[in-house]
PDB file of C-alpha atoms in Angstrom:
ATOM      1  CA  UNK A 808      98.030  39.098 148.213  1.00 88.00           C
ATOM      2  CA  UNK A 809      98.268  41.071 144.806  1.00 89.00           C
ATOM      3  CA  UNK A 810      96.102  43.710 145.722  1.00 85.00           C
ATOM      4  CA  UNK A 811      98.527  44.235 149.122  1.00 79.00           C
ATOM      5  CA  UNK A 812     101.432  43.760 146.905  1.00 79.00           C
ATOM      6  CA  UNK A 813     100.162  46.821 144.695  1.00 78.00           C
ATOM      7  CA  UNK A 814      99.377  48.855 147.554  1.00 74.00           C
ATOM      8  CA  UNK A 815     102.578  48.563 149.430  1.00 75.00           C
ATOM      9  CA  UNK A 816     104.818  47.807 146.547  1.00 79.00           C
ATOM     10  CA  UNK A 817     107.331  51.095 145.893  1.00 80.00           C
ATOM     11  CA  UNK A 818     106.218  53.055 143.087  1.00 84.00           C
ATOM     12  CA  UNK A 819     109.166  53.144 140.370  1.00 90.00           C
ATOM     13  CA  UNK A 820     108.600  56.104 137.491  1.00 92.00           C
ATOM     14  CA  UNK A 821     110.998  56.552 134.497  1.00 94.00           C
ATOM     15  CA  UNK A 822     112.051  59.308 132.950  1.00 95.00           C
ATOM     16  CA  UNK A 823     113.490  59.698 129.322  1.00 95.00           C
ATOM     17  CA  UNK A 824     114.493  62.503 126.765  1.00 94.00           C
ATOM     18  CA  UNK A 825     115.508  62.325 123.268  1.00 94.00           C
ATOM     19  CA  UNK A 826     118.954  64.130 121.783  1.00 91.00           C
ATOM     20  CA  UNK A 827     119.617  65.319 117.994  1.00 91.00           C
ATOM     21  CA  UNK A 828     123.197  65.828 117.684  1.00 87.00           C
ATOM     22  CA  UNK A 829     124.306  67.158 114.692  1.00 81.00           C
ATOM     23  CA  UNK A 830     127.636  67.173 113.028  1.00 72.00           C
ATOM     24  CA  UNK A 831     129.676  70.150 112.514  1.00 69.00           C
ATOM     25  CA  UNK A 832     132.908  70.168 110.250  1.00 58.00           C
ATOM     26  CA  UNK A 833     135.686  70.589 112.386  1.00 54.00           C
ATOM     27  CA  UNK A 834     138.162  70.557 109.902  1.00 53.00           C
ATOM     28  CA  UNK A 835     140.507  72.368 108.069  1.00 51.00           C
ATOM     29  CA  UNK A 836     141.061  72.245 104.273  1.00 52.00           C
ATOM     30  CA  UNK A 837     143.275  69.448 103.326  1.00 52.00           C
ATOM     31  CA  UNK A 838     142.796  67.618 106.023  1.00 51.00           C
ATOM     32  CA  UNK A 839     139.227  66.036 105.447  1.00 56.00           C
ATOM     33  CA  UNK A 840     140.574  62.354 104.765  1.00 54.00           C
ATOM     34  CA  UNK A 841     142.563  62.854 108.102  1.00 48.00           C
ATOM     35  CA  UNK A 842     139.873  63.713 109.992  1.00 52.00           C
ATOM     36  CA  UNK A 843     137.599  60.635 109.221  1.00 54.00           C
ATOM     37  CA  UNK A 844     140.794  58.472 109.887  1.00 49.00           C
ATOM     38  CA  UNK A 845     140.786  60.142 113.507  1.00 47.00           C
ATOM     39  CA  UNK A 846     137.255  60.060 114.094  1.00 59.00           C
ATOM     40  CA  UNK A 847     135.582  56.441 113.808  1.00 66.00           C
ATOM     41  CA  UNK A 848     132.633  57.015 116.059  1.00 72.00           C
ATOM     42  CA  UNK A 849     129.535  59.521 115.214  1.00 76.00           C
ATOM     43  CA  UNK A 850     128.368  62.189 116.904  1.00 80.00           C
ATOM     44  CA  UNK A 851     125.855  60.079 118.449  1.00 81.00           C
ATOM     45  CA  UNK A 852     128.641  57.650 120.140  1.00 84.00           C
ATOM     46  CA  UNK A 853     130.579  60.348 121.356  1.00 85.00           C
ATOM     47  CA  UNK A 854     127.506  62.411 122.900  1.00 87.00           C
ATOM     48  CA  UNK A 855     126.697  59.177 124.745  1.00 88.00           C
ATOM     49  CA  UNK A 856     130.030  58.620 125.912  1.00 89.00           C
ATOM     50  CA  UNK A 857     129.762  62.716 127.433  1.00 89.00           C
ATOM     51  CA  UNK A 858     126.310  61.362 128.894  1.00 90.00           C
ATOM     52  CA  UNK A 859     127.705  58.898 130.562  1.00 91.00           C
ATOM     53  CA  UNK A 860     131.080  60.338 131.782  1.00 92.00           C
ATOM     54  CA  UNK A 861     131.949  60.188 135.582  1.00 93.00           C
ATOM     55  CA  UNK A 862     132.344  63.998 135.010  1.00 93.00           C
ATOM     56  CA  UNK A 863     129.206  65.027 133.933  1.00 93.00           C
ATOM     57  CA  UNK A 864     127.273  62.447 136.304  1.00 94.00           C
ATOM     58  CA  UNK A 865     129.535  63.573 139.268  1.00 94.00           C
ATOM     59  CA  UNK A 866     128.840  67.048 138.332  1.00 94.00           C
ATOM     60  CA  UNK A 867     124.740  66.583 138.463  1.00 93.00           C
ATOM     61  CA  UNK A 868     125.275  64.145 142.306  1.00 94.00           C
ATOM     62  CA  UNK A 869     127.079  67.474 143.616  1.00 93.00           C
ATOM     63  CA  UNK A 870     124.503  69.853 141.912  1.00 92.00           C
ATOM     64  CA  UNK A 871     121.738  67.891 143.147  1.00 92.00           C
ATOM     65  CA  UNK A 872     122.937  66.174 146.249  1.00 91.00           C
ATOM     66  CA  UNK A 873     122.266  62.988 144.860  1.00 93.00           C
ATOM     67  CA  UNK A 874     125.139  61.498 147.563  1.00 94.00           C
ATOM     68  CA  UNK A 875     122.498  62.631 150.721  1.00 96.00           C
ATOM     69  CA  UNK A 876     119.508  59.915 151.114  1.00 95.00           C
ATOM     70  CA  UNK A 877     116.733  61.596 153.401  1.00 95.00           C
ATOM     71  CA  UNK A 878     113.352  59.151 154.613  1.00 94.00           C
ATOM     72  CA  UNK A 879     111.203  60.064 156.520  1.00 93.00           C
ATOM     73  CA  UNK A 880     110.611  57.310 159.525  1.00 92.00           C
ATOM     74  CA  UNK A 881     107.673  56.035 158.939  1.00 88.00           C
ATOM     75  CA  UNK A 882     105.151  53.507 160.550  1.00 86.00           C
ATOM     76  CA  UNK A 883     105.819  49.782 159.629  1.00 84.00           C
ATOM     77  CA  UNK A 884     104.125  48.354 156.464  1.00 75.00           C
ATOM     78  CA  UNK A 885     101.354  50.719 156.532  1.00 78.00           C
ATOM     79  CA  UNK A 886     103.040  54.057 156.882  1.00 82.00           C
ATOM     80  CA  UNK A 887     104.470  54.522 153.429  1.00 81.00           C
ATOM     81  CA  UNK A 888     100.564  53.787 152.267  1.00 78.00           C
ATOM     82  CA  UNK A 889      99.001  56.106 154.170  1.00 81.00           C
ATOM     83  CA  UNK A 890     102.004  58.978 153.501  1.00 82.00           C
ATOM     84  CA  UNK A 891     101.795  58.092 150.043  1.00 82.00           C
ATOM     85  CA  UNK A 892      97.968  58.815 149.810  1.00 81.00           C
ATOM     86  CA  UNK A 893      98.661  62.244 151.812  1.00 80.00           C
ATOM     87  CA  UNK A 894      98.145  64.970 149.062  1.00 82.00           C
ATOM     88  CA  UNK A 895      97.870  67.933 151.668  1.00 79.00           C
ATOM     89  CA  UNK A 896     100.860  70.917 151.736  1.00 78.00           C
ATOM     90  CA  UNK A 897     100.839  70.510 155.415  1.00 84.00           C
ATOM     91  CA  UNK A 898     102.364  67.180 157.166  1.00 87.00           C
ATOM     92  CA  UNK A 899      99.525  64.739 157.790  1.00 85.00           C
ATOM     93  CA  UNK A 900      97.846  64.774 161.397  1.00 85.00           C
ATOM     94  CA  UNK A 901      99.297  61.372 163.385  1.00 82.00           C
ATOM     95  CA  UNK A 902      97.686  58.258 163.547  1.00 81.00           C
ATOM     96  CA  UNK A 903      97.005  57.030 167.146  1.00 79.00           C
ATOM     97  CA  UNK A 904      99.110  60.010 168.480  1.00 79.00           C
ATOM     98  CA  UNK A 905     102.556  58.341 167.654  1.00 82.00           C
ATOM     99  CA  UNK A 906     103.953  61.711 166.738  1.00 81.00           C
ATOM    100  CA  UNK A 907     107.531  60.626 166.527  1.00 84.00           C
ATOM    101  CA  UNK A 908     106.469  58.893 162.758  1.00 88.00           C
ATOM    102  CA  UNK A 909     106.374  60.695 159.850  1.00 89.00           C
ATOM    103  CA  UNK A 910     102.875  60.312 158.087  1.00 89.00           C
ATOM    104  CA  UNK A 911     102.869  62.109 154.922  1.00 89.00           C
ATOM    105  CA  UNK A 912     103.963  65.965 154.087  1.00 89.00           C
ATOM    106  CA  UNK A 913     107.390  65.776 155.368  1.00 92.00           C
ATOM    107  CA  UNK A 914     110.397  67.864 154.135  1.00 93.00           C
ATOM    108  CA  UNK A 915     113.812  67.948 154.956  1.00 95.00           C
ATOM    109  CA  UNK A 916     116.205  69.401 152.411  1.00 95.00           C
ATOM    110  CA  UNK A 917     119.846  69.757 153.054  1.00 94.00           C
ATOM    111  CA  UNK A 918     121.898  73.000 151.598  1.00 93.00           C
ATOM    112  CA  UNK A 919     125.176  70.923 153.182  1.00 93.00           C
ATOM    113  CA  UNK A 920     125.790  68.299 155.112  1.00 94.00           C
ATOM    114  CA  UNK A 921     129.475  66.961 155.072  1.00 93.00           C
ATOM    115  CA  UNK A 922     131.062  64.494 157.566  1.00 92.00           C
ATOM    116  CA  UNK A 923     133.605  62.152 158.460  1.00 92.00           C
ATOM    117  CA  UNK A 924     134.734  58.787 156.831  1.00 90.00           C
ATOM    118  CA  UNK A 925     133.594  57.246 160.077  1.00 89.00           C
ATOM    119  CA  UNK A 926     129.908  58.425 159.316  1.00 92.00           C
ATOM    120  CA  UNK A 927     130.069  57.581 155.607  1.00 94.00           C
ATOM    121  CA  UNK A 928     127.047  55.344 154.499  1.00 93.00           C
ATOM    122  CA  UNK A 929     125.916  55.571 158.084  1.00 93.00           C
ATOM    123  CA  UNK A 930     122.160  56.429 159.150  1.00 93.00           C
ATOM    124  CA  UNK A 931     122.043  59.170 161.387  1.00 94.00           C
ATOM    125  CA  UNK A 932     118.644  60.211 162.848  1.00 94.00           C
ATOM    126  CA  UNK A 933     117.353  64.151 162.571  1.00 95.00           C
ATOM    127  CA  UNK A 934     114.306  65.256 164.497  1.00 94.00           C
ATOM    128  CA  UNK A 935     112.319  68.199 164.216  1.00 94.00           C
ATOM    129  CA  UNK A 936     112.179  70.168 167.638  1.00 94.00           C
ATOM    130  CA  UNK A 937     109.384  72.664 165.957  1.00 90.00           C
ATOM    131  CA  UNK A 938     110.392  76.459 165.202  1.00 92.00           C
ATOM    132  CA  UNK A 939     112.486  75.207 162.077  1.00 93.00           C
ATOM    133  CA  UNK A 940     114.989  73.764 164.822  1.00 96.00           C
ATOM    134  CA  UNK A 941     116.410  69.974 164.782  1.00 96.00           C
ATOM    135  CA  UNK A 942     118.639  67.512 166.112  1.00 94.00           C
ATOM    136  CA  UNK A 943     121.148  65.156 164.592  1.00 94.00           C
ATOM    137  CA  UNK A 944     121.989  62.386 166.768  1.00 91.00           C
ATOM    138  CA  UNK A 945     125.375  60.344 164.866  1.00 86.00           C
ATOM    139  CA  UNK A 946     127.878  58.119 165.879  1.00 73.00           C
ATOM    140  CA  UNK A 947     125.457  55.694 167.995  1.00 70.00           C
ATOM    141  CA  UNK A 948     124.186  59.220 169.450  1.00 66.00           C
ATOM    142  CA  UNK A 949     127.926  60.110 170.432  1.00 73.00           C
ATOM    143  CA  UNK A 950     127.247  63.381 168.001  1.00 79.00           C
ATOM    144  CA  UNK A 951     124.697  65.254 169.614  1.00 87.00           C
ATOM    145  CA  UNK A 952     124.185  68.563 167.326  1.00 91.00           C
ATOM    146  CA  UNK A 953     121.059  71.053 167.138  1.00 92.00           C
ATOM    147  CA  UNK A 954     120.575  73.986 165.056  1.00 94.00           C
ATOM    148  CA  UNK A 955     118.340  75.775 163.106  1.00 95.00           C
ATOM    149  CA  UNK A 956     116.998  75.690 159.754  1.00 95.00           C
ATOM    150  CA  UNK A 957     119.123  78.431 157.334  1.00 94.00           C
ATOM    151  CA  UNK A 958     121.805  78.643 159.653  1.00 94.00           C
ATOM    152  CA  UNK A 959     124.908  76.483 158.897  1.00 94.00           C
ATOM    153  CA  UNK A 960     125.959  74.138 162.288  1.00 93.00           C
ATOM    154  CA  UNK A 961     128.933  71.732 162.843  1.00 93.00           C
ATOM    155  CA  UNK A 962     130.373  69.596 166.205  1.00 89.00           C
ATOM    156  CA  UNK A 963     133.409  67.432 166.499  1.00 86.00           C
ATOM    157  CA  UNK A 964     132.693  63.941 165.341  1.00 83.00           C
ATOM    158  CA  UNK A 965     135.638  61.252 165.233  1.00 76.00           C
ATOM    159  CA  UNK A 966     138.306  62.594 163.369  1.00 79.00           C
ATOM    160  CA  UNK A 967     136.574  65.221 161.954  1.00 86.00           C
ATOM    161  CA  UNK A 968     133.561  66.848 162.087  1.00 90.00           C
ATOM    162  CA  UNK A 969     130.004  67.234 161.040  1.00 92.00           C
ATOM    163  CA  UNK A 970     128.948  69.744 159.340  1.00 93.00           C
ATOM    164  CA  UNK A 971     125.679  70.980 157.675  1.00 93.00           C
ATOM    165  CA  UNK A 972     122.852  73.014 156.837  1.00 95.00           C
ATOM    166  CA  UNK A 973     119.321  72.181 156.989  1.00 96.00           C
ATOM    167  CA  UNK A 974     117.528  74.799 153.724  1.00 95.00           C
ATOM    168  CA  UNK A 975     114.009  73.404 154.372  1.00 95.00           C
ATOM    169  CA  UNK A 976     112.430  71.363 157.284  1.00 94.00           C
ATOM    170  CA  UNK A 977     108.656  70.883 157.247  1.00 93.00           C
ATOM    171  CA  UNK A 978     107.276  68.459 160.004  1.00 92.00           C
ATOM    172  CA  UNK A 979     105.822  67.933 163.164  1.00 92.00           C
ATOM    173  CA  UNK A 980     107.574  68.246 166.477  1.00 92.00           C
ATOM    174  CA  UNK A 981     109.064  65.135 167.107  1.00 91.00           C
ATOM    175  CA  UNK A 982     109.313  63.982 163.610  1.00 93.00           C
ATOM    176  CA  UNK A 983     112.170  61.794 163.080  1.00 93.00           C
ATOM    177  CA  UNK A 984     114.107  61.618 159.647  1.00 95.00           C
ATOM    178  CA  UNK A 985     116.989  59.090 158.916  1.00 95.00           C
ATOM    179  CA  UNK A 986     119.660  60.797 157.201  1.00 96.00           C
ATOM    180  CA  UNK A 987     122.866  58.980 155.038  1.00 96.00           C
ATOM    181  CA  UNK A 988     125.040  60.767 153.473  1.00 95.00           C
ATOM    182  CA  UNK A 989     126.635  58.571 150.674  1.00 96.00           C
ATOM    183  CA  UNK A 990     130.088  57.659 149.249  1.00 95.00           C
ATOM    184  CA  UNK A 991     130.201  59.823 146.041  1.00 94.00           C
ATOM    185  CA  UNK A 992     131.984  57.486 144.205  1.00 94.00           C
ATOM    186  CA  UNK A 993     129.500  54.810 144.450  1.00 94.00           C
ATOM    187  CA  UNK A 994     126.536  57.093 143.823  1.00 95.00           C
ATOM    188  CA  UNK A 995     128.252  58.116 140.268  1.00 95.00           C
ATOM    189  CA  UNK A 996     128.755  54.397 139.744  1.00 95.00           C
ATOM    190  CA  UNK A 997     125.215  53.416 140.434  1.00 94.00           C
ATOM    191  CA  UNK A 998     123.818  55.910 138.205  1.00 94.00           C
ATOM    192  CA  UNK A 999     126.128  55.056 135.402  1.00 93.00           C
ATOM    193  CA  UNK A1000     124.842  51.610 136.051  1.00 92.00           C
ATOM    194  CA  UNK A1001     120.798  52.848 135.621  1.00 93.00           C
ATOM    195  CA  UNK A1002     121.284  55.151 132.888  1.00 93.00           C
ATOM    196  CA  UNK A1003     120.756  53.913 129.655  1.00 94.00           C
ATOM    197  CA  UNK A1004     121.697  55.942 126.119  1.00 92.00           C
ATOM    198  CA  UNK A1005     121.636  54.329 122.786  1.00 91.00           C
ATOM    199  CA  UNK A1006     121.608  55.796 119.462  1.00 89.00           C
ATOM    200  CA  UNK A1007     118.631  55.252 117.396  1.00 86.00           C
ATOM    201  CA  UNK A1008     119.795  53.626 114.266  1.00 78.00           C
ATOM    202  CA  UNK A1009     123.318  53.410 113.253  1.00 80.00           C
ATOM    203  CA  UNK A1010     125.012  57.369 112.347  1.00 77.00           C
ATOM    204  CA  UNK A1011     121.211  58.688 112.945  1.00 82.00           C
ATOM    205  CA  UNK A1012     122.158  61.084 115.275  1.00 84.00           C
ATOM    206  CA  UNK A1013     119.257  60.942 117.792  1.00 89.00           C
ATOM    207  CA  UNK A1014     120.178  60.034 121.024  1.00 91.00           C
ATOM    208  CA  UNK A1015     117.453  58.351 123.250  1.00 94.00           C
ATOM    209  CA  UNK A1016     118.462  58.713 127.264  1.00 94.00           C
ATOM    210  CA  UNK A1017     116.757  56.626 130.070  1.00 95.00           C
ATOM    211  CA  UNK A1018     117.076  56.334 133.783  1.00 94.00           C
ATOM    212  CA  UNK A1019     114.391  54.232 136.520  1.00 90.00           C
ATOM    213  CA  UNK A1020     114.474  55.322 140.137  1.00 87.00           C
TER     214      UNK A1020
END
């Protein structure tokens, strides 16, 4: 059971970097003692507070569309093993022809993809039709859109629409990918949540930044 549980168990990886912040006089002459009554917190506890902000953090979900969750659909239990063990540039042949599973190589990269509060934190399903052309099926398959990869595509979809663009789609005909595009809001608040920044030492200066995922 502990060997299975290391096998199929999701692999978590952390990443960290470490900040020197140094402080600059900001002052004028005269006004020194004025200053350091302003200013309780070092350089250190403000850069962490920047860090931290909902601006900056909302700044890197939009830059890296951190708000648009893309998995593959893979084959129960054992599918994320095998995918994981896939190391090839091209997707990995199917096992026992079910071609509609993703088995390791898969890509599917969005340049856009906007839609609806109705289809917020919904999965929507995307499969690869071959040629660098796919299909989203939304709504319980009432949105039935197909396009091609580079080219930007949209349909009606409750009281809006959907709209996207697909930059990169690697995968087999027939390969299905669930798709959720995320409320932005709560993908700022989970990451301020998961990352952690604390100053090394009081007034030191150095800055040591964490996040899991």
């Amino acid at each position: 059971m502990a060997v299975a549980h290391l096998v199929v168990a999701p692999r978590i990886y952390e990443a960290d970097v470490v900040i020197r912040v140094e402080e600059k006089s900001r002052t004028m002459t005269g006004l020194d003692e004025v200053a350091a009554m302003l200013s309780e917190k070092s350089a250190g506890e403000i850069e962490i507070e920047v860090i931290r902000s909902r601006r900056l953090i909302g700044s890197v979900v939009d830059r890296l569309g951190l708000d648009v969750v893309v998995e593959p659909s893979r084959f129960p239990i054992v599918g994320k093993v095998l995918a994981r063990r896939h190391l090839g540039a091209e997707p990995a042949r199917p096992w026992l022809g079910l071609e509609r599973y993703a088995w390791g190589g898969e890509r599917l990269r969005f340049a856009r993809l906007d839609v609806p509060d109705e289809l917020i934190d919904e999965r929507m399903e995307l499969t690869a039709l071959g040629g660098g052309r796919w299909r989203l099926s939304a709504g319980g398959r009432q949105v039935q859109l197909e396009g091609q990869t580079g080219t930007a595509a949209a349909a009606p979809a409750g009281s809006g629409r959907v709209e996207l663009d697909v930059a990169e789609l690697v995968a087999r005909p027939g390969t299905r990918f669930h798709v959720t595009k995320l409320r932005r809001d709560g993908v700022v608040d989970a990451l301020q949540a998961d990352l952690r920044a604390q100053e090394k030492g009081k007034k030191s200066g150095i800055v040591v930044v964490t996040l899991e995922g």
